[in-house]
Short mmCIF file of C-alpha atoms in Angstrom, two decimals:
data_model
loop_
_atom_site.label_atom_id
_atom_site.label_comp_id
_atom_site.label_asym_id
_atom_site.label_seq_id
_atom_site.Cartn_x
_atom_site.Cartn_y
_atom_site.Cartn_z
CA UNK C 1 -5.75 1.92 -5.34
CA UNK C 2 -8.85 4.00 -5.26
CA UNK C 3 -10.70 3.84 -2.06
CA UNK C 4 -11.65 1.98 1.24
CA UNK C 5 -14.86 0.59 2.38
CA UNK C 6 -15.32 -0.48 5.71
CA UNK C 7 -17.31 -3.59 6.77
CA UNK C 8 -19.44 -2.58 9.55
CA UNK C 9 -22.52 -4.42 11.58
CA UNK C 10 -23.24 -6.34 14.59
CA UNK C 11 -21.45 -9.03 16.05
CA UNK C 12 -21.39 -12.01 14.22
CA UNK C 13 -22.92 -11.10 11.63
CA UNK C 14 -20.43 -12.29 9.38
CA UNK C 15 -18.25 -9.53 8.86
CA UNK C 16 -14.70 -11.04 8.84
CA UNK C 17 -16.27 -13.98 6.68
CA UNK C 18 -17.39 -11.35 3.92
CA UNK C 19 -13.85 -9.89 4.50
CA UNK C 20 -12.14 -13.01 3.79
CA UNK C 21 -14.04 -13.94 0.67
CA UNK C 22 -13.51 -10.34 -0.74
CA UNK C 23 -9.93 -10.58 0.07
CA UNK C 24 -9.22 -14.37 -0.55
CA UNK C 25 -7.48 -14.01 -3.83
CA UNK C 26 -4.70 -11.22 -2.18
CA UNK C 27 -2.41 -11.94 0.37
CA UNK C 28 -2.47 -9.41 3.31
CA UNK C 29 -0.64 -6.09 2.59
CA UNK C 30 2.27 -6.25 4.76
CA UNK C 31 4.09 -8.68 3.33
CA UNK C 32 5.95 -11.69 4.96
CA UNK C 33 9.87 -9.65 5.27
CA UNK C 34 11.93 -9.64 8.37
CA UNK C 35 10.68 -7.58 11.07
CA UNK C 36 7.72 -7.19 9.57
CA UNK C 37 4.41 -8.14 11.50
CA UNK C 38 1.40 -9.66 9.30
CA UNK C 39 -1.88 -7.67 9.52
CA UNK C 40 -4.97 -8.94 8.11
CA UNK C 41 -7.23 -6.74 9.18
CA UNK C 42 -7.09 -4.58 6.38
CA UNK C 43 -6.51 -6.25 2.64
CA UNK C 44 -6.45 -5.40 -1.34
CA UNK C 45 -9.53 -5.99 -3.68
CA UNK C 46 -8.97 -6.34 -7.32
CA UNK C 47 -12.24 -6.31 -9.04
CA UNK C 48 -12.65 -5.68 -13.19
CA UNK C 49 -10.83 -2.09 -13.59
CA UNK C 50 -11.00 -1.20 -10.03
CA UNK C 51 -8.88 -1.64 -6.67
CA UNK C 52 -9.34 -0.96 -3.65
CA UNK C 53 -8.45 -1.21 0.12
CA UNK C 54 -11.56 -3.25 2.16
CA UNK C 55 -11.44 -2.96 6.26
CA UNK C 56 -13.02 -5.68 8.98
CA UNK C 57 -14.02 -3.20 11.59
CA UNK C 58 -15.03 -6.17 13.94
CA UNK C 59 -11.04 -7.77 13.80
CA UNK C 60 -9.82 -4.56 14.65
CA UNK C 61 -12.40 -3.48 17.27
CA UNK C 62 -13.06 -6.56 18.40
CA UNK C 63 -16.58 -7.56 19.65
CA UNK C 64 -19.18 -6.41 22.37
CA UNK C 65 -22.69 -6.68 22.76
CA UNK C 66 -25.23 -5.22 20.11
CA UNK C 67 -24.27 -1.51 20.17
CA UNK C 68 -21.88 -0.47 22.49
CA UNK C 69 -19.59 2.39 22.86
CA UNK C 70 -17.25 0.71 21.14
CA UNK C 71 -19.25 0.38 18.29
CA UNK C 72 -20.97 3.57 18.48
CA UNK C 73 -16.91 4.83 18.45
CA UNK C 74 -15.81 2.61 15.16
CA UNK C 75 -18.59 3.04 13.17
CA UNK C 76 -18.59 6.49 13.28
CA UNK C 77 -14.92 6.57 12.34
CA UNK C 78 -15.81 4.34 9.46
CA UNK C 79 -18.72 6.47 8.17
CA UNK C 80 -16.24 9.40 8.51
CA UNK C 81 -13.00 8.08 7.51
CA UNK C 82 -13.86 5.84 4.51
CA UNK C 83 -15.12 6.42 1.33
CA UNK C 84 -18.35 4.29 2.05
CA UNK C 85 -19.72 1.45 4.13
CA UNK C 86 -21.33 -2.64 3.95
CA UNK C 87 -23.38 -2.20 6.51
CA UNK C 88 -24.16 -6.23 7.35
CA UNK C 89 -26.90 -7.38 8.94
CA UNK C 90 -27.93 -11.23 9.83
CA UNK C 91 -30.53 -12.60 7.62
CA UNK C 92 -32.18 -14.99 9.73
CA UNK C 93 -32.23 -12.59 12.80
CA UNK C 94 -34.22 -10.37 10.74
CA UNK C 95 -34.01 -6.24 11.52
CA UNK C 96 -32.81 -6.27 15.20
CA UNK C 97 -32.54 -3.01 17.72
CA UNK C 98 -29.00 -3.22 17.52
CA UNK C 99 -29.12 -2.89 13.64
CA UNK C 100 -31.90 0.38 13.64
CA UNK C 101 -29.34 1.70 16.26
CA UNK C 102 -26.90 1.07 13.60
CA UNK C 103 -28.27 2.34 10.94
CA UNK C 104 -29.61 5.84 12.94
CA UNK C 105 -25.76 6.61 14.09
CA UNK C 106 -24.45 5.88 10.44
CA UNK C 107 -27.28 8.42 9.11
CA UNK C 108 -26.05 11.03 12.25
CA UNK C 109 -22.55 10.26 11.10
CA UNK C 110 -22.12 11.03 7.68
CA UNK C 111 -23.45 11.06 4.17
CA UNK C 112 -21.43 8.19 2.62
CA UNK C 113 -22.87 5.68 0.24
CA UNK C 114 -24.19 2.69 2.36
CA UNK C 115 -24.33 -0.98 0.61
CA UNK C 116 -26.92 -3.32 2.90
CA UNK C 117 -25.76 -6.76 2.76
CA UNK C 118 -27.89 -8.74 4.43
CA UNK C 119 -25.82 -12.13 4.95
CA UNK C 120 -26.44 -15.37 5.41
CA UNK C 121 -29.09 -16.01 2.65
CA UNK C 122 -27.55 -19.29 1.11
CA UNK C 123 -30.62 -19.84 -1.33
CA UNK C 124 -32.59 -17.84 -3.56
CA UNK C 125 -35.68 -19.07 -1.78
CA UNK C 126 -34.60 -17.39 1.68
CA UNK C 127 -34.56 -13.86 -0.18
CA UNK C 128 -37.50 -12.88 1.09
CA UNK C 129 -36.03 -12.38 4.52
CA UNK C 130 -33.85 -9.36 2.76
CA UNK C 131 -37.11 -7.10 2.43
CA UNK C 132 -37.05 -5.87 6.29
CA UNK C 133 -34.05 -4.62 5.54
CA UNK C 134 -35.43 -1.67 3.03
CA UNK C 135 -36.27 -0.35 6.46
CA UNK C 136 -33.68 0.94 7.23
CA UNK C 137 -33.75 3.18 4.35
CA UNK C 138 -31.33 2.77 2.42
CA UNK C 139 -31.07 2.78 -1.20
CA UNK C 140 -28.77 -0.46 -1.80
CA UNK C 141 -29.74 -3.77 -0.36
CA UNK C 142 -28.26 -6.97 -1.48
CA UNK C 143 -28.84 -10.66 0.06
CA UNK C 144 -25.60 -12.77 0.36
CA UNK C 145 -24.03 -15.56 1.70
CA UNK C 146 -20.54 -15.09 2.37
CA UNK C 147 -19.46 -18.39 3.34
CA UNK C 148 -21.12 -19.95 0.34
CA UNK C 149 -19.62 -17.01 -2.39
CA UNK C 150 -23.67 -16.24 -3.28
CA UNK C 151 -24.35 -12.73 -3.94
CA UNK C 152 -20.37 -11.47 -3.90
CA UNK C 153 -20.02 -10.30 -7.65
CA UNK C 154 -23.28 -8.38 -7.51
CA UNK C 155 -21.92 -7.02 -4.35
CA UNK C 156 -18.39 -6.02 -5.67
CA UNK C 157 -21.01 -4.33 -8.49
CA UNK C 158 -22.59 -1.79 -5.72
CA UNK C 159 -19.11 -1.16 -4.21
CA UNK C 160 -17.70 -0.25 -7.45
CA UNK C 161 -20.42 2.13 -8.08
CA UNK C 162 -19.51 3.96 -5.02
CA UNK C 163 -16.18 4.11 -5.23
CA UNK C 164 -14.75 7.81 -5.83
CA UNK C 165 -13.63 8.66 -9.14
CA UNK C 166 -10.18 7.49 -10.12
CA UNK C 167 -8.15 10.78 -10.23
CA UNK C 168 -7.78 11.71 -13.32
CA UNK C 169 -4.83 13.78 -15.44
CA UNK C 170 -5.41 17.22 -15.59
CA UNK C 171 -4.72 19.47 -18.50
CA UNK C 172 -1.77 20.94 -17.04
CA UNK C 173 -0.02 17.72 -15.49
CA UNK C 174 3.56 17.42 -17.21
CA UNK C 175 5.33 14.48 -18.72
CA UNK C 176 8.46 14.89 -16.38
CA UNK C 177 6.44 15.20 -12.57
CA UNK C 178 7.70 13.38 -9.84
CA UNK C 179 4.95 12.37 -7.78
CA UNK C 180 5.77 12.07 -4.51
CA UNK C 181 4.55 11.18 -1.23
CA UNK C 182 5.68 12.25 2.55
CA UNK C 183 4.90 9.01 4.37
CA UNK C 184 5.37 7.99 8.44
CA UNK C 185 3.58 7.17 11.55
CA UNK C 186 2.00 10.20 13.06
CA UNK C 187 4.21 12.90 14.80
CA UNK C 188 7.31 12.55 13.16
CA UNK C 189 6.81 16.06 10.93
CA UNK C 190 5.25 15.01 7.86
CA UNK C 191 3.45 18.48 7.76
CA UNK C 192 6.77 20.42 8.69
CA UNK C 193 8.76 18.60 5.33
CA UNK C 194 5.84 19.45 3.77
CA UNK C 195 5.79 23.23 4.16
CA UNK C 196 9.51 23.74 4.20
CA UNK C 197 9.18 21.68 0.28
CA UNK C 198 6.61 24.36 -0.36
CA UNK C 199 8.01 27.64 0.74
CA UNK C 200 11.76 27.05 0.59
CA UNK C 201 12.27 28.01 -3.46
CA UNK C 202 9.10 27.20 -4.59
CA UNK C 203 5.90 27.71 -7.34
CA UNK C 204 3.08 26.63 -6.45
CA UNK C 205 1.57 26.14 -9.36
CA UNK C 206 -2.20 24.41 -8.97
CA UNK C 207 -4.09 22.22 -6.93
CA UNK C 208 -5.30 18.94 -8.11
CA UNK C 209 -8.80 17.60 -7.11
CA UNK C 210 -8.87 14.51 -5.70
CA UNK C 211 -11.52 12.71 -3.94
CA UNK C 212 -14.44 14.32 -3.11
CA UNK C 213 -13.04 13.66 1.10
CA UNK C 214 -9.80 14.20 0.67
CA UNK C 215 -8.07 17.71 0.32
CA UNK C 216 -6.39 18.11 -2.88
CA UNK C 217 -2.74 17.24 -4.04
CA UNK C 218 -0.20 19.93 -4.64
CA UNK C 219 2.03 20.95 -7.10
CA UNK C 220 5.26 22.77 -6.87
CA UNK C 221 8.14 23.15 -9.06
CA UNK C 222 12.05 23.05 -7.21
CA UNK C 223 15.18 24.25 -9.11
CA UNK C 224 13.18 23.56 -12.21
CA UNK C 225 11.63 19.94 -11.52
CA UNK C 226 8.10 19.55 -11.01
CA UNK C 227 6.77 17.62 -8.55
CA UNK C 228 3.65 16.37 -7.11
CA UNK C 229 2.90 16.14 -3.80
CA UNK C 230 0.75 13.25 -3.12
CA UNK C 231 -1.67 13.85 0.11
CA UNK C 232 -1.62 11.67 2.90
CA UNK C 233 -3.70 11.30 6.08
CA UNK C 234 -0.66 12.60 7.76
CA UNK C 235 -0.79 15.83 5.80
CA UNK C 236 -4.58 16.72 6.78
CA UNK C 237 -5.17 20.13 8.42
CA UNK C 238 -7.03 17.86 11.50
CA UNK C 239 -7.17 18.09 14.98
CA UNK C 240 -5.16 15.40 16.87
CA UNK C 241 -6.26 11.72 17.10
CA UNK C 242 -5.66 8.42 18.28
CA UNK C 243 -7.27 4.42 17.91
CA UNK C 244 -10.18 4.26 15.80
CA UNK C 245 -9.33 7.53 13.20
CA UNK C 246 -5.36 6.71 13.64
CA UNK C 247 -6.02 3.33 11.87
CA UNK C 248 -8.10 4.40 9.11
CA UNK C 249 -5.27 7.51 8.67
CA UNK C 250 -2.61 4.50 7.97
CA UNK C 251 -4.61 2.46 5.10
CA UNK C 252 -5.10 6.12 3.80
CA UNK C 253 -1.00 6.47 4.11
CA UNK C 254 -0.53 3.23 1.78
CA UNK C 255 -3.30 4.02 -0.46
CA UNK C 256 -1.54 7.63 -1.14
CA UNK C 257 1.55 5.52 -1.57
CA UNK C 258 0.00 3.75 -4.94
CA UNK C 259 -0.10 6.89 -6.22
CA UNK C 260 3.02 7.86 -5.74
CA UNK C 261 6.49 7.33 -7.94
CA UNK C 262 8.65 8.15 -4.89
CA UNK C 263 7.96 7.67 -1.19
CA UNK C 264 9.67 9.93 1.21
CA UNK C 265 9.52 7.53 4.37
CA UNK C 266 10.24 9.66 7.48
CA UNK C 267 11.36 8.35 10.64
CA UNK C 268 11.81 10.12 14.12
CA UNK C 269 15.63 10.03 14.52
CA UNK C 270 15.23 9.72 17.91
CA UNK C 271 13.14 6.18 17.59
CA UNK C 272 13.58 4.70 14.04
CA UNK C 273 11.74 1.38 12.98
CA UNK C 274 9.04 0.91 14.85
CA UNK C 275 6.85 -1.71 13.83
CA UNK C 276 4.40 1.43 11.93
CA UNK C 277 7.42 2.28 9.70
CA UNK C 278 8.17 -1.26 8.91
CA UNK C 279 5.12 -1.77 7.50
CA UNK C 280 4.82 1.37 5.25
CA UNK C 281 8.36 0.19 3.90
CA UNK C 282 7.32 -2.80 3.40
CA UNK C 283 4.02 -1.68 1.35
CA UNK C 284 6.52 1.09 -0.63
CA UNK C 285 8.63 -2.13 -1.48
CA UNK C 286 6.01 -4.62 -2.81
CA UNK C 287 3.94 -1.73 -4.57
CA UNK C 288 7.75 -1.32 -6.46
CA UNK C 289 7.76 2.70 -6.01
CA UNK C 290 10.87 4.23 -5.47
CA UNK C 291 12.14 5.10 -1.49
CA UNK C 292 14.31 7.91 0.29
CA UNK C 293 14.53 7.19 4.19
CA UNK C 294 14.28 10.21 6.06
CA UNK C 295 15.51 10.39 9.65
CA UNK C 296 13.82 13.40 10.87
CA UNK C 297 14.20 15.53 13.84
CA UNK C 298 17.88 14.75 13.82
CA UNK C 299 18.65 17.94 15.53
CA UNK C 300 16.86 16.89 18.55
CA UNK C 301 19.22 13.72 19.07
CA UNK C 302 21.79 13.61 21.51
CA UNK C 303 24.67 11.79 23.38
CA UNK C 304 25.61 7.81 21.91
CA UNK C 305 22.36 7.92 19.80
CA UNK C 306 23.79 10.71 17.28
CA UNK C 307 25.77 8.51 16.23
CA UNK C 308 25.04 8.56 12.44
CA UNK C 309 26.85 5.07 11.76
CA UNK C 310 25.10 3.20 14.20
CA UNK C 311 21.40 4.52 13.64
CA UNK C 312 22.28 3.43 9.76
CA UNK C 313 23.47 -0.30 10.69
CA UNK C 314 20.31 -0.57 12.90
CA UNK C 315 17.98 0.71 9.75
CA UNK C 316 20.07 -2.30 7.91
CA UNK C 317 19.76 -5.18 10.70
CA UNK C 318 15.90 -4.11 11.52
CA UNK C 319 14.69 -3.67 7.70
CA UNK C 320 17.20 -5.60 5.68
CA UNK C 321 14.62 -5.85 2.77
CA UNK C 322 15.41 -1.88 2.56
CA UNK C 323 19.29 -2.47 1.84
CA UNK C 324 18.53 -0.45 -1.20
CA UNK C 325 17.56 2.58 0.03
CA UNK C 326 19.27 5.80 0.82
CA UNK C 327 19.09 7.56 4.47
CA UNK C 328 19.04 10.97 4.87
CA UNK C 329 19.49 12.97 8.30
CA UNK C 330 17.89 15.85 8.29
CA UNK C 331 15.42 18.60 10.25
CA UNK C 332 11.88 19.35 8.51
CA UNK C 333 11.76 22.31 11.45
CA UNK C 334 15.55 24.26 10.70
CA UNK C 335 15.63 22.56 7.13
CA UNK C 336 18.47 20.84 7.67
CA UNK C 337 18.93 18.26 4.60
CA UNK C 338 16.17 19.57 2.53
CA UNK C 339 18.29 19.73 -0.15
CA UNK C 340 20.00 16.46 -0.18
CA UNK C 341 15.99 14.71 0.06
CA UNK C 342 15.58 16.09 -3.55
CA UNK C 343 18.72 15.46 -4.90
CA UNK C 344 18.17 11.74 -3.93
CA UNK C 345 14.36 11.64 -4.70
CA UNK C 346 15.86 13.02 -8.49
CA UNK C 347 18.52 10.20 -8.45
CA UNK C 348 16.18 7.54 -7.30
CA UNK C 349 13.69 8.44 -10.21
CA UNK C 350 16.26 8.30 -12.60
CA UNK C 351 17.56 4.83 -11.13
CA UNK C 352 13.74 3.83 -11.38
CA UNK C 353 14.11 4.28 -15.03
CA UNK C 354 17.28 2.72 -15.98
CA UNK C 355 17.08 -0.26 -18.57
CA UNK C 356 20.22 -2.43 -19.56
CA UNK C 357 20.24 -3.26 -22.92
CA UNK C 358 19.45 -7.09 -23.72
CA UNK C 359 22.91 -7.98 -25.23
CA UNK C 360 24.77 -6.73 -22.33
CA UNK C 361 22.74 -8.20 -19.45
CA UNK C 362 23.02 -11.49 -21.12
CA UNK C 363 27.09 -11.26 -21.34
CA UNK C 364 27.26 -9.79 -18.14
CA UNK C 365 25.04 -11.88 -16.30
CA UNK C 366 27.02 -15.08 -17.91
CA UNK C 367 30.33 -13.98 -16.57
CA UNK C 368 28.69 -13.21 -13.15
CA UNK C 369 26.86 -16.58 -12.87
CA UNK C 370 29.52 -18.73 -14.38
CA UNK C 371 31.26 -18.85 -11.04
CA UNK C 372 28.59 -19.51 -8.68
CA UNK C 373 26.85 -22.89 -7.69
CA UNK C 374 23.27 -22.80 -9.12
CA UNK C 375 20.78 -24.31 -7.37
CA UNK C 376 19.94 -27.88 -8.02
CA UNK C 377 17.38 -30.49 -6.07
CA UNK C 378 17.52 -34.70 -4.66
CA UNK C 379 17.66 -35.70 -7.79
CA UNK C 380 21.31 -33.62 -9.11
CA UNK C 381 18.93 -31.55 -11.44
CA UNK C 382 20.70 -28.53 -11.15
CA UNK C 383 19.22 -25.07 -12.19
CA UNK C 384 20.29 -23.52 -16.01
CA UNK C 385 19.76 -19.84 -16.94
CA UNK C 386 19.06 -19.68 -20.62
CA UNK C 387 18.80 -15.97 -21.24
CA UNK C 388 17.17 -12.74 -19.54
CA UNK C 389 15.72 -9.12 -20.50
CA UNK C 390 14.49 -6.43 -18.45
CA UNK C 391 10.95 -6.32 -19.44
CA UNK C 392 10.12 -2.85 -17.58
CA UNK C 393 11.26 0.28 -15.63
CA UNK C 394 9.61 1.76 -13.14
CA UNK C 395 10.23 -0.71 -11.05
CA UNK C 396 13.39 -1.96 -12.86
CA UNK C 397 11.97 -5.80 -13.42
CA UNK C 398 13.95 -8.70 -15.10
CA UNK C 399 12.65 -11.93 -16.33
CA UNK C 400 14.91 -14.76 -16.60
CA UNK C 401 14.25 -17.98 -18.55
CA UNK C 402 15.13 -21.07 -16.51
CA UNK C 403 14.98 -25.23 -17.29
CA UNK C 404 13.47 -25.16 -14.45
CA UNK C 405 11.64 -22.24 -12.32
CA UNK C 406 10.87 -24.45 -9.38
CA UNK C 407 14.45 -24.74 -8.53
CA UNK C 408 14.95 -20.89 -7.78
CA UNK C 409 15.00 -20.19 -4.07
CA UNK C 410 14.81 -17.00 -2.06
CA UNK C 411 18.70 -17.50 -1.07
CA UNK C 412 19.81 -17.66 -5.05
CA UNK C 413 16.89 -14.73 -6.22
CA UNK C 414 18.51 -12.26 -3.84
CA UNK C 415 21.95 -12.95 -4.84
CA UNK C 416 21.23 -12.32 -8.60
CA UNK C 417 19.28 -9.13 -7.18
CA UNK C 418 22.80 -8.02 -5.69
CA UNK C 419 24.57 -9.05 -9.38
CA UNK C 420 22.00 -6.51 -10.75
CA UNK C 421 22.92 -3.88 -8.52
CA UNK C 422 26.34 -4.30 -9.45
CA UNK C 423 25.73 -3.82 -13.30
CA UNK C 424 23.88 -0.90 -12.54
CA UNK C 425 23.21 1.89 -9.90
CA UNK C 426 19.24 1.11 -8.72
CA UNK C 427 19.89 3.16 -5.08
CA UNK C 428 16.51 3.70 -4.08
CA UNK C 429 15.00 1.10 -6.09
CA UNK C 430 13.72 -2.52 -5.82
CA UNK C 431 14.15 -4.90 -8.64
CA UNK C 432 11.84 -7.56 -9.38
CA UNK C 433 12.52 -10.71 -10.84
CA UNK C 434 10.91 -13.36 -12.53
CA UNK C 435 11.48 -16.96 -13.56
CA UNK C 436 9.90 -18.80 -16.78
CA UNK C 437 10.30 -21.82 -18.08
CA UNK C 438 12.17 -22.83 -21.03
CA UNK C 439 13.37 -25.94 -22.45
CA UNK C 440 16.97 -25.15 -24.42
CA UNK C 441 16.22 -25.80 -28.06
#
């Protein structure tokens, strides 16, 4: 993912309609696991070469009359926190006061690119009502019609243009860094781990541009492994904040996790698995990058709740789609378990990388299946497995060839997950598997 844009305007203008139409071919980011709450106020783009991460300031906000405080307050975060703006106005309405006032804040706000899209314009013969926006002054105006699709590609044309760079390799990166990234809700000592990594046995080696916003990535090399430490909002040298900047710091958390190799999630010890950490897990899990839980601040926990055993079966029951990860305990402030988070971020990467050679997953996937009921529908047509390989590491991912793909359920995919896992040690890992048809020959 490179970048968020933020859809900004007045109310009803047509700002969660736009947002839907940009984000109707991607489900919502948190995905549907258990315990996990579905948020579609934020989604994925995929457009040619480019991603990126597109916000509907109005579903989060809400609405209030043409420019409130509340406005004034969440399009200024927007202007500052994302890497540029559709500012959308209402065709019909023409330029309104509430739009100038608008447009003056997001000029007093910041110097990020600014796409007009005036909205609403369902025929080529209404474009005409697009010129009072040049008013405004700015550079890119566009007439659309969200509900109708008109105008969207051309759109998704100006928003790539502003995009930032993607980051590029630098001469110096190295084949064998692990990039990793220090991920959590705010306060539970992201920036503690992160100077304890830094200045417990290491050398700092370079800083890595990033975006032109964002402060730069670092590099440090432990007992011989390099590593790259992958920025989040977390990590920023910023005063404290809360609502409108807190929200726009979490979409920046899951776009530093696709970056990332490994993600370090940290919890507070003290409360674990809030509904914030679910859904970074659950983003590190469907984006297929490796995961170390980290149950921070451990030495401030006290009386029944230090109870190691039970804080683990709770991670289990609350975020079963994590069974595969590893928990650490340990203190980013005294450095307790430091060591044991890189010995298991350097297992996980190597688990990330395991393949199992074609002959043997076959044979050993035989004998493991040949005792359990496949799945079959009404009619007795019961499920065959032909053959599989592991078509890529990083995540591991498998692709089995079926009679009959349709007949795979969640309840049968899982169990052949846990078959995996016991042909070969992917701690830290998910799998992914998928299911082709194939008629035997």
């Amino acid at each position: 993912m490179s970048g968020i844009i933020a859809i900004i305007g007045r109310p009803n203008v047509g700002k969660s309609s736009l947002f839907n139409r940009l984000t109707g071919t991607k489900e919502a980011i948190v995905d549907d696991m258990p315990g996990v709450t579905r948020d579609r106020l934020y989604g994925e783009v995929e457009y040619e070469d480019r991603n990126f991460y597109v916000i509907d300031t109005g579903g989060i906000f809400g609405e209030d009359s043409d420019f409130s405080e509340g406005i004034k307050a969440h399009v200024d975060a927007a202007v500052k926190e994302c890497d540029g703006v559709i500012f959308m106005l209402d065709g019909r309405d023409g330029v309104t006061t509430g739009d100038e006032e608008i447009a003056e804040f997001i000029r007093k706000a910041g110097d990020k690119p600014v796409i007009v899209a005036v909205n609403k314009l369902d025929d080529v013969k209404h474009d005409d009502l697009m010129n009072d926006a040049y008013s405004l002054g700015f550079e890119n105006v566009i007439s659309i019609s969200a509900l109708h699709k008109r105008g969207i590609y051309e759109l998704l044309d100006l928003v790539r243009e502003v995009l930032p760079p993607e980051n590029e390799e630098e001469d110096f990166d190295v084949d064998d860094e692990i990039r990793l990234v220090i991920a959590g809700k705010p306060n539970v000592g992201k920036s503690s781990l992160l100077n304890k990594l830094t200045k417990s046995e290491r050398s700092l080696v370079s800083p890595i541009a990033g975006t032109t916003r964002d402060p730069v990535d670092m590099r440090i090399n432990i007992d011989g492994q390099n590593f790259r430490i992958i920025d989040t909002a977390g990590l920023r040298r910023r005063a404290k904040f809360d609502g409108d900047l807190e929200y726009y710091s979490f979409v920046r958390t899951l776009a530093a996790v696709d970056r990332s190799d490994i993600a370090l999630l940290l919890m507070d010890a003290r409360e674990p698995c809030t509904d914030q950490d679910k859904k970074i897990a659950a983003h590190v899990a469907n984006k297929g990058k490796g995961l170390v839980i980290v149950l921070n601040k451990w030495d401030l926990v006290t009386g029944e709740n230090s109870n190691a055993d039970k804080l683990i079966k709770k991670i289990r029951d609350d975020m079963p789609f994590l069974s595969y990860a590893p928990v650490i305990f340990a203190s980013a402030l005294n450095g307790r378990g430091l060591q044991k988070i890189i010995a298991e971020v350097l297992k996980v990467n190597t688990n990330r990388q395991k393949r199992i050679p074609t002959n043997l997953l076959n044979r050993l996937m035989r004998d493991v299946l040949a005792f359990d009921r496949l799945p079959s529908d009404k009619k007795g047509r019961a499920l065959k497995v032909y053959y599989c390989s592991q078509a890529e590491a990083e995540p591991p991912t498998f692709i089995f060839f079926v009679n009959k793909p349709e007949l795979v359920n969640s309840s049968f995919e899982n169990h052949v997950k846990n078959k995996l896992r016991e042909l070969e040690d992917f701690t830290g890992t998910p799998i992914r598997t998928f299911w082709r048809g194939k008629e035997k020959e």
